[in-house]
XYZ file of C-alpha atoms in Angstrom:
664
model
C -58.929 75.163 153.486
C -58.691 77.245 150.334
C -58.036 75.223 147.186
C -54.708 75.838 145.435
C -54.914 78.137 142.412
C -53.814 76.061 139.430
C -54.251 76.896 135.770
C -55.677 74.170 133.514
C -52.945 72.505 131.430
C -53.859 74.211 128.102
C -53.764 77.627 129.767
C -50.339 76.931 131.313
C -48.990 75.941 127.911
C -50.431 79.078 126.327
C -48.925 81.337 129.002
C -45.505 79.695 128.682
C -45.560 80.162 124.923
C -46.551 83.802 125.301
C -43.774 84.379 127.820
C -41.296 82.832 125.410
C -42.423 85.266 122.704
C -41.952 88.227 125.054
C -38.518 87.207 126.243
C -37.273 86.213 122.784
C -37.970 89.763 121.666
C -35.756 91.100 124.426
C -32.416 89.791 123.132
C -30.745 87.473 120.630
C -27.155 87.389 121.860
C -25.938 83.756 121.507
C -22.790 84.293 123.610
C -22.768 83.018 127.205
C -22.956 85.795 129.767
C -19.511 86.942 130.963
C -18.338 85.545 134.260
C -18.754 88.980 135.831
C -20.235 92.363 135.011
C -17.634 94.469 136.829
C -14.090 94.135 138.081
C -13.226 94.378 141.761
C -12.581 98.111 141.329
C -16.068 98.640 139.878
C -14.959 99.213 136.267
C -16.658 97.169 133.517
C -15.580 93.580 133.010
C -14.056 93.247 129.531
C -14.784 90.200 127.388
C -13.414 89.512 123.909
C -15.528 87.377 121.547
C -13.637 85.475 118.861
C -14.063 82.561 116.460
C -12.463 79.171 115.870
C -13.125 77.417 112.575
C -12.486 73.907 113.935
C -12.117 72.006 117.182
C -8.548 71.785 118.454
C -6.600 68.567 118.103
C -4.301 68.965 121.117
C -3.198 71.639 123.580
C 0.043 69.886 124.485
C 2.767 72.434 123.562
C 5.271 69.744 122.593
C 2.787 68.101 120.211
C 0.255 70.548 118.748
C 1.153 71.839 115.299
C -2.038 73.058 113.637
C -3.157 76.681 113.471
C -6.453 76.170 115.334
C -4.749 74.549 118.330
C -2.051 77.223 118.266
C -4.697 79.942 118.398
C -5.986 78.496 121.688
C -2.538 77.711 123.097
C -1.229 81.256 122.593
C -3.228 82.865 125.438
C -2.586 79.911 127.803
C 1.165 79.352 127.376
C 3.752 82.074 126.945
C 6.950 81.257 125.065
C 10.590 81.772 125.988
C 10.833 84.529 123.377
C 7.957 86.249 121.595
C 7.444 88.085 118.325
C 7.276 91.812 118.926
C 3.672 92.713 118.067
C 4.501 96.007 116.327
C 7.541 94.890 114.322
C 6.782 93.059 111.090
C 9.171 94.548 108.519
C 11.298 92.724 109.398
C 9.840 90.435 112.049
C 11.649 90.540 115.393
C 11.600 88.385 118.503
C 12.101 89.738 121.999
C 12.110 88.569 125.628
C 9.039 86.892 127.101
C 9.713 84.194 129.715
C 13.415 84.821 129.151
C 14.777 88.057 130.583
C 16.650 88.909 127.374
C 17.251 87.466 123.910
C 20.327 85.207 124.258
C 23.363 85.701 122.052
C 25.356 82.860 120.442
C 28.857 82.067 121.709
C 30.980 80.031 119.268
C 33.097 77.511 121.136
C 36.531 76.245 120.070
C 35.140 72.821 119.139
C 32.594 74.337 116.732
C 29.639 74.039 119.099
C 27.504 77.059 119.998
C 26.181 78.041 123.431
C 23.275 80.340 124.278
C 23.134 81.427 127.915
C 19.494 81.880 128.952
C 17.958 83.489 132.030
C 14.312 83.111 133.054
C 12.504 86.066 134.624
C 11.848 85.320 138.309
C 8.298 85.384 139.625
C 6.497 83.868 136.611
C 4.096 81.214 137.899
C 1.918 78.442 136.531
C -1.824 78.781 136.744
C -3.415 77.510 139.938
C -4.408 73.876 139.451
C -5.055 70.725 141.547
C -1.874 69.149 140.150
C 0.151 71.390 142.483
C 0.259 71.057 146.296
C -2.628 73.036 147.718
C -3.740 73.875 144.186
C -1.365 76.851 144.014
C 0.672 77.267 140.835
C 4.408 77.242 141.479
C 7.175 79.311 139.861
C 8.465 78.530 136.377
C 12.093 77.363 136.621
C 14.904 76.331 134.284
C 14.330 72.632 135.020
C 10.927 72.980 133.318
C 12.690 73.910 130.062
C 14.852 70.807 130.326
C 11.727 68.731 130.962
C 10.108 70.201 127.839
C 13.105 69.125 125.744
C 13.006 65.679 127.351
C 9.380 65.369 126.260
C 10.365 66.244 122.699
C 12.644 63.177 122.804
C 10.036 60.791 124.251
C 9.121 58.235 121.525
C 5.700 57.681 123.085
C 4.867 61.360 122.503
C 5.863 61.349 118.799
C 6.533 65.075 118.727
C 6.597 66.507 115.180
C 9.256 68.996 116.288
C 11.882 66.424 117.223
C 13.663 65.795 113.946
C 14.486 69.411 113.170
C 15.706 70.310 116.651
C 17.598 67.034 117.107
C 19.911 67.965 114.243
C 21.260 70.827 116.352
C 20.493 70.460 120.085
C 23.096 68.205 121.646
C 21.876 64.956 123.159
C 18.357 64.903 121.723
C 19.008 62.062 119.284
C 20.863 60.150 121.993
C 17.908 60.527 124.368
C 15.449 59.253 121.750
C 17.621 56.294 120.772
C 18.148 55.305 124.419
C 14.398 55.479 125.058
C 13.656 53.310 122.024
C 16.098 50.652 123.228
C 14.456 50.761 126.670
C 11.013 49.875 125.372
C 9.872 53.086 123.709
C 9.457 55.389 126.700
C 11.918 57.942 128.046
C 13.162 57.598 131.634
C 12.803 61.215 132.729
C 14.660 60.634 135.986
C 17.898 59.405 134.398
C 17.966 60.341 130.701
C 19.083 63.957 130.432
C 19.298 66.085 127.280
C 22.896 67.316 127.210
C 22.002 70.368 125.163
C 20.011 71.868 128.066
C 22.320 72.409 131.016
C 20.453 73.718 134.080
C 22.725 76.114 135.994
C 20.311 77.300 138.658
C 16.613 77.942 139.333
C 16.413 80.598 136.606
C 19.436 79.936 134.386
C 20.333 77.371 131.753
C 22.627 76.978 128.763
C 21.306 75.856 125.391
C 24.113 74.058 123.570
C 24.070 73.329 119.824
C 26.354 70.941 117.981
C 26.833 73.523 115.195
C 25.682 77.054 114.347
C 21.963 77.400 113.704
C 20.801 81.046 113.645
C 17.146 80.001 113.425
C 17.217 78.539 116.954
C 16.136 81.964 118.224
C 12.877 81.548 116.322
C 12.357 78.097 117.840
C 12.506 79.688 121.289
C 9.472 81.726 120.209
C 7.480 78.553 119.474
C 5.341 76.693 121.964
C 7.234 73.429 121.486
C 10.116 74.779 123.604
C 7.995 76.471 126.259
C 8.373 75.255 129.860
C 5.810 72.747 131.122
C 5.263 71.459 134.642
C 6.054 67.798 135.147
C 3.423 67.712 137.889
C 0.731 68.628 135.353
C 1.791 66.076 132.736
C 1.891 63.262 135.291
C -1.326 64.320 137.054
C -3.457 64.517 133.894
C -2.828 60.979 132.695
C -6.251 59.988 131.342
C -6.891 57.234 133.908
C -9.153 56.873 136.944
C -8.193 58.270 140.359
C -10.106 58.596 143.665
C -10.801 62.291 143.062
C -14.580 62.229 143.502
C -16.737 62.610 146.618
C -15.849 60.029 149.282
C -12.963 58.822 147.144
C -15.110 57.915 144.140
C -13.019 56.937 141.109
C -13.068 59.533 138.345
C -11.134 59.626 135.085
C -8.785 62.570 134.777
C -8.400 64.154 131.341
C -5.163 63.750 129.456
C -2.658 66.583 129.609
C -3.331 67.349 125.924
C -6.874 68.324 126.926
C -6.164 69.987 130.265
C -3.365 72.519 129.754
C -1.684 73.984 132.817
C 0.064 77.034 131.448
C 1.684 80.257 132.591
C 0.218 82.658 130.042
C -2.088 85.632 130.308
C -5.264 83.506 130.407
C -6.422 80.282 132.019
C -9.090 78.027 130.486
C -12.188 77.960 132.664
C -14.544 76.104 130.322
C -14.095 73.894 127.275
C -17.214 72.491 125.648
C -15.827 70.201 122.979
C -16.798 71.278 119.488
C -18.539 74.413 120.778
C -16.474 76.952 122.701
C -13.606 77.924 124.978
C -13.904 80.424 127.825
C -10.771 81.846 129.469
C -10.176 84.184 132.397
C -7.234 86.549 132.873
C -4.344 85.275 134.960
C -4.268 87.648 137.970
C -0.571 86.920 138.581
C 0.575 87.540 135.014
C 3.803 89.598 134.844
C 5.611 88.263 131.774
C 4.883 91.048 129.263
C 3.499 94.586 129.192
C 2.080 96.553 126.290
C 4.891 97.907 124.043
C 6.004 101.500 124.452
C 6.777 102.117 120.768
C 6.792 100.624 117.292
C 3.172 101.124 116.247
C 2.333 102.796 112.914
C 1.398 106.518 112.949
C -2.275 105.792 112.272
C -2.428 103.780 115.537
C -0.838 106.500 117.703
C -4.069 107.645 119.356
C -5.029 104.055 120.152
C -1.672 102.675 121.303
C -0.025 105.596 123.111
C -2.403 105.465 126.130
C -1.788 101.700 126.387
C 2.033 101.947 126.462
C 3.496 100.095 129.434
C 0.128 98.856 130.680
C -0.065 95.413 132.314
C -1.402 92.627 130.139
C -3.845 91.245 129.231
C -6.064 94.169 128.280
C -9.284 92.170 128.715
C -10.587 89.974 131.519
C -12.175 87.152 129.563
C -11.862 85.439 126.192
C -14.644 83.513 124.511
C -13.826 81.496 121.385
C -16.840 79.898 119.692
C -16.438 77.160 117.097
C -18.170 78.095 113.829
C -17.438 75.743 110.947
C -19.823 77.654 108.691
C -18.930 81.143 107.462
C -22.442 82.592 107.290
C -23.116 82.535 111.073
C -19.869 84.433 111.641
C -20.985 87.199 109.299
C -24.478 87.395 110.805
C -23.195 87.570 114.379
C -20.596 90.202 113.487
C -23.277 92.256 111.758
C -25.312 92.141 114.969
C -22.286 93.085 117.073
C -21.828 89.715 118.783
C -18.334 89.063 117.386
C -15.482 91.504 117.938
C -13.444 90.669 114.857
C -13.847 88.299 111.966
C -12.451 87.338 108.584
C -14.775 88.328 105.735
C -14.845 85.366 103.399
C -17.020 83.981 100.652
C -20.582 85.435 100.621
C -19.777 87.930 103.381
C -17.292 89.666 101.077
C -20.067 90.588 98.644
C -22.068 92.206 101.444
C -19.175 93.997 103.126
C -16.753 94.947 100.350
C -17.475 97.074 97.303
C -16.189 96.346 93.797
C -13.455 98.924 94.452
C -12.420 96.770 97.448
C -13.484 99.220 100.114
C -15.799 98.673 103.041
C -19.442 99.230 102.160
C -20.691 102.702 103.228
C -23.392 101.018 105.301
C -20.801 99.354 107.496
C -18.455 102.326 107.455
C -21.295 104.288 109.040
C -21.285 101.769 111.882
C -17.637 102.552 112.631
C -16.325 99.247 111.309
C -12.899 99.157 109.655
C -11.659 96.988 106.795
C -8.074 95.799 106.510
C -6.233 93.276 104.385
C -4.288 90.728 106.362
C -1.442 89.019 104.536
C -0.297 85.921 106.360
C 3.138 84.369 106.122
C 1.583 81.279 104.603
C 1.332 79.173 101.457
C -1.550 76.782 100.854
C -1.502 73.790 98.564
C -2.957 70.385 97.742
C -0.615 67.680 99.031
C 0.375 64.722 96.845
C 1.406 61.437 98.488
C 4.640 60.406 96.803
C 4.467 56.959 98.406
C 1.252 56.273 96.532
C 1.967 53.588 93.856
C 0.262 55.630 91.143
C 1.268 59.226 91.846
C 4.653 58.646 93.455
C 6.141 56.957 90.387
C 4.674 59.235 87.718
C 6.050 62.785 87.768
C 4.321 63.659 84.480
C 0.966 62.769 86.034
C 1.657 65.035 89.009
C 2.651 67.845 86.638
C -0.526 67.319 84.599
C -2.716 67.563 87.705
C -0.919 70.768 88.718
C -1.524 72.322 85.271
C -5.214 71.354 85.374
C -5.878 73.286 88.575
C -6.837 76.977 88.556
C -6.520 78.395 92.096
C -7.911 81.783 91.052
C -11.491 80.546 91.206
C -10.863 79.209 94.707
C -9.412 82.560 95.783
C -12.323 84.467 94.242
C -14.828 82.164 95.905
C -13.367 82.179 99.391
C -11.201 85.291 99.772
C -12.815 87.866 97.512
C -9.898 87.651 95.086
C -7.451 89.313 97.477
C -5.136 86.320 98.132
C -2.166 86.110 95.691
C -1.786 82.943 93.613
C 1.224 80.962 94.875
C 3.940 80.521 92.264
C 6.462 78.966 94.658
C 6.588 77.403 98.108
C 7.987 80.495 99.862
C 5.487 83.221 100.659
C 6.127 86.972 100.171
C 8.368 88.477 102.844
C 10.517 85.353 103.254
C 14.204 85.696 102.242
C 14.589 83.927 98.909
C 11.072 84.664 97.661
C 11.317 85.649 93.977
C 8.453 87.961 92.900
C 9.380 87.383 89.217
C 9.167 83.582 89.353
C 6.281 81.911 87.494
C 5.362 78.300 88.123
C 5.883 76.359 84.844
C 3.208 73.928 86.053
C 0.628 76.554 86.883
C -2.852 76.514 85.347
C -2.660 75.614 81.660
C -5.234 73.119 80.351
C -3.531 72.543 77.009
C -0.249 71.731 78.743
C -2.092 69.585 81.289
C -3.611 67.393 78.560
C -0.234 67.020 76.834
C 1.480 66.037 80.096
C -1.316 63.570 80.834
C -0.685 61.900 77.480
C 3.053 61.757 78.239
C 2.179 60.242 81.616
C 0.467 57.342 79.809
C -3.146 58.385 80.249
C -4.309 60.130 77.045
C -7.645 61.838 77.617
C -7.434 60.857 81.269
C -8.095 57.189 80.517
C -6.177 54.029 81.302
C -5.194 52.657 77.852
C -5.412 49.055 79.097
C -8.969 49.262 80.442
C -10.341 52.255 78.556
C -11.776 53.522 81.838
C -11.127 56.997 83.298
C -8.196 57.133 85.696
C -9.592 57.486 89.243
C -7.806 59.507 91.924
C -9.022 59.964 95.498
C -9.220 63.496 96.888
C -9.427 63.794 100.695
C -10.543 66.984 102.401
C -12.410 68.529 105.310
C -16.173 68.792 104.929
C -17.496 70.151 108.190
C -19.907 72.572 106.527
C -21.551 73.569 103.272
C -18.776 76.029 102.347
C -16.092 73.363 102.679
C -18.136 70.949 100.566
C -18.578 73.630 97.924
C -14.826 74.178 97.809
C -14.195 70.430 97.587
C -16.573 70.288 94.630
C -14.649 73.138 93.008
C -11.395 71.198 93.340
C -13.056 68.078 91.958
C -14.292 69.938 88.868
C -10.859 71.410 88.235
C -9.062 68.073 88.033
C -11.859 66.424 86.063
C -11.409 68.978 83.287
C -8.695 66.762 81.795
C -10.761 63.573 81.884
C -9.668 61.909 85.119
C -12.270 60.859 87.667
C -11.992 62.308 91.181
C -13.414 60.381 94.113
C -14.088 62.807 96.972
C -13.703 61.610 100.572
C -15.040 63.916 103.288
C -13.262 64.020 106.661
C -13.306 65.896 109.918
C -10.313 68.176 110.463
C -8.813 65.795 113.046
C -9.351 62.765 110.799
C -7.657 64.467 107.855
C -4.625 65.251 110.019
C -4.478 61.592 111.003
C -4.587 60.485 107.366
C -1.822 62.917 106.507
C 0.351 61.597 109.339
C -0.360 57.987 108.339
C 0.144 58.571 104.604
C -3.351 57.239 103.987
C -4.329 59.411 101.004
C -3.532 60.136 97.364
C -4.101 63.881 97.194
C -5.649 66.040 99.910
C -6.878 69.584 100.289
C -6.690 71.615 103.464
C -2.916 71.460 103.620
C -0.412 74.252 103.563
C 1.985 76.054 105.813
C 1.660 79.084 108.043
C 5.252 79.923 108.874
C 6.523 79.298 112.371
C 9.229 81.841 111.674
C 10.241 84.029 108.705
C 13.003 81.962 107.136
C 13.174 79.692 104.039
C 14.440 76.841 106.206
C 11.050 76.790 107.943
C 9.350 76.039 104.609
C 11.821 73.641 103.042
C 12.196 71.526 106.179
C 8.644 70.328 105.477
C 10.046 68.419 102.504
C 13.332 67.225 104.016
C 13.343 63.430 103.851
C 14.216 63.004 107.545
C 10.961 64.731 108.462
C 8.489 62.016 107.508
C 5.705 61.714 110.141
C 5.679 61.124 113.048
C 9.102 62.788 113.480
C 8.167 65.688 111.192
C 5.536 67.101 108.865
C 6.723 65.928 105.442
C 3.249 64.530 104.721
C 4.001 64.302 100.984
C 6.844 61.885 101.815
C 9.043 63.844 99.393
C 12.595 62.469 99.113
C 15.236 63.913 96.797
C 18.962 63.475 97.440
C 20.059 66.805 95.945
C 17.296 68.673 97.760
C 18.324 67.092 101.082
C 21.992 67.972 100.583
C 21.177 71.568 99.729
C 18.788 71.821 102.679
C 21.430 70.632 105.147
C 23.849 73.263 103.860
C 21.323 76.108 103.629
C 19.729 75.516 107.030
C 22.701 76.757 109.060
C 23.669 79.738 106.880
C 23.040 83.434 107.280
C 21.122 85.157 104.451
C 24.102 85.673 102.133
C 23.928 85.693 98.303
C 25.295 82.123 98.401
C 22.411 81.008 100.600
C 19.833 82.683 98.361
C 21.335 80.896 95.326
C 20.873 77.586 97.131
C 17.268 78.528 97.943
C 16.658 79.209 94.240
C 17.965 75.766 93.236
C 15.860 74.069 95.929
C 12.791 75.864 94.620
C 13.523 74.653 91.065
C 13.772 71.028 92.264
C 10.620 71.368 94.310
C 8.599 72.859 91.446
C 9.752 70.211 88.961
C 8.957 67.260 91.271
C 5.456 68.550 92.239
C 5.103 67.129 95.763
C 2.241 69.623 96.129
C -0.136 71.493 93.840
C 0.284 75.143 94.755
C -2.800 77.220 95.510
C -2.338 80.653 97.124
C -0.545 82.768 99.694
C -3.185 83.294 102.310
C -4.635 86.779 102.596
C -8.078 88.079 103.349
C -10.261 90.875 104.573
C -10.501 91.487 108.315
C -13.388 93.442 109.814
C -12.693 95.353 113.033
C -15.565 96.425 115.236
C -15.344 100.028 116.534
C -15.097 98.827 120.157
C -12.292 96.320 119.455
C -9.671 98.018 117.254
C -6.559 96.062 116.317
C -3.378 97.211 118.031
C -1.126 95.067 115.829
C -1.099 92.959 112.662
C 1.662 90.476 113.447
C 0.197 87.147 112.313
C 3.151 85.209 113.777
C 1.708 85.908 117.232
C -1.207 83.543 116.438
C -3.770 86.088 117.542
C -1.910 87.964 120.260
C -5.080 87.979 122.372
C -3.451 89.652 125.358
C -2.767 92.796 123.296
C -6.371 93.305 122.157
C -8.441 96.089 123.787
C -12.231 96.061 124.104
C -14.702 98.795 125.076
C -17.692 96.866 126.532
C -19.765 100.014 127.078
C -19.548 100.992 123.404
C -20.266 97.411 122.362
C -23.429 97.248 124.462
C -24.577 100.572 123.011
C -23.936 99.446 119.419
C -25.661 96.123 119.998
C -28.782 97.967 121.117
C -28.615 100.215 118.045
C -28.034 97.350 115.620
C -30.622 95.027 117.167
C -33.747 97.112 117.858
C -36.314 95.160 119.803
C -39.531 94.673 117.770
C -42.545 95.798 119.789
C -45.196 93.608 118.212
C -44.076 90.327 119.856
C -44.185 92.027 123.255
C -47.653 93.455 122.605
C -48.990 90.132 121.327
C -47.383 88.201 124.150
C -48.687 90.520 126.847
C -52.155 90.391 125.293
C -52.140 86.608 125.373
C -50.903 86.605 128.974
C -53.647 89.023 130.116
C -56.318 87.014 128.311
C -54.982 83.792 129.721
C -54.923 85.191 133.242
C -58.517 86.338 132.927
C -59.630 82.992 131.610
C -57.699 81.186 134.311
C -59.286 83.319 137.062
C -62.741 82.562 135.733
C -62.084 78.827 135.573
C -60.656 78.759 139.096
C -63.648 80.662 140.491
C -66.029 78.098 139.026
C -63.972 75.238 140.473
C -63.828 76.789 143.945
C -67.478 77.744 144.288
């Protein structure tokens, strides 16, 4: 019997190390391999590689309200109406799940009815929650169920309070559920404002005119959901395993069953999402017009094409900015926001893309979001809530320009008011009287009772706690910047670092004094969508008034303004509301978000409508060009291969010699 040929242990280790050197030189792409290389017709499989800056908090459409979660929800769930991707001046909504945009009918009793019709043939994604695992058709009853969920006290939807002021029966449903123990009886408690007329038709009935309701139909909170999915994914154990073994099902918030262009195939918490195109998707097609002239060559061939344009989405969570820049430079990200240090490498002093990256075919654009960012102040805090002069002093001590220069390359405008540019009522001439002014800050601090930032009774510096997100070095650096700003006037700032999810919890609970990382990306382009954040009926959990701002005149003006068209009278009311808001300082204004976006040559942008939350289904990708560019931008060094092969050959020779001696 011939003895088995086995290398001595040191030789095996040496050969494995050499092989690792060889193979590491052959590629450095950190992205998981696509699910397929080709489609069924033999054409290349198209994968889009994107970035998330944080883990999502929830993918329940009736609950999630942060931008990261919305970015993931957008490909999975369509909405009843959708922002037209090419129309941003002004923004327009058009049909998505609904067959047409409904028109208001004013009834004799002052109520308003919108007749809505769902497109037939739209189906949920295949999922075990359905009989046989086959997704069923989306029907009008699913819209009613979504509105019922908004009224369920156990869900604590942040959308309830605003919609309940207008949609008939929502407040009644919530109150009845609270009296019955805090949970809605879905079988018996109907929402009168959603009247199901047939499988694909329903009436939406409002107690009074509310023109903005059309925008709410373009939000995920009103999108249809399947009751089967909500009840199936309940977070408790079921005999789903082999031989009936008990296994815990995820909660619905972490196992979405949507009807959008993509279905989630993999979710590694804190790391990545992978999604696959929905083969039965029929809801939208690529627009046939509306694009700017410079996008004609790109968009014209796509007109009328079925969506989505790619087969797979991969979203990787990168809390640090530097890895995003490095991966984009290597061609492993298809699009990214150039922030902080990356701006210096990519953008010249004249604010153009560096010639080096222009030569690669990359394109630079400025993306202005419909958003205002600020530092929230808790007005229920015993110190800050009772001392307006102190809040004004803190506002005057803070210079947002340094923050903008540090993070956004100086391109984001400093916010002078709550409304962002492009919103009716925004005043480009308005200047915040409590903007950065150190001399004024020190005077206001003295008037607040803390001369030099010290408590006159103890002689010690006044201490204020600043909460923020600190998931990476960049976020910590920005927190330190904020700390230094406030400490310029002598107060002491205690910094508390949080995860993104923990900070959201603190905001909802009112467990903070001041906090960074807050702001508002508009759900829809209307002043009501900004001011409702500070309406006193919208304290969490019913709403998102995390500052707990309450002002009687502001509330009265809001209630009047909210239901008006954009007349001169309405704009005068908006101006007065802004004056109240600025004087009371429920937030310390920072900037209107804007930044540089880098497009790779194989993934050009077809639209710039930020209200679509990404609009992933409209994004084209050329995988052949990407593979070619990746090879060009990442040349394989030959020396590791030569060294590795040399070690392998030497090791093989040595191993042969050793084995011969052993087998003699």
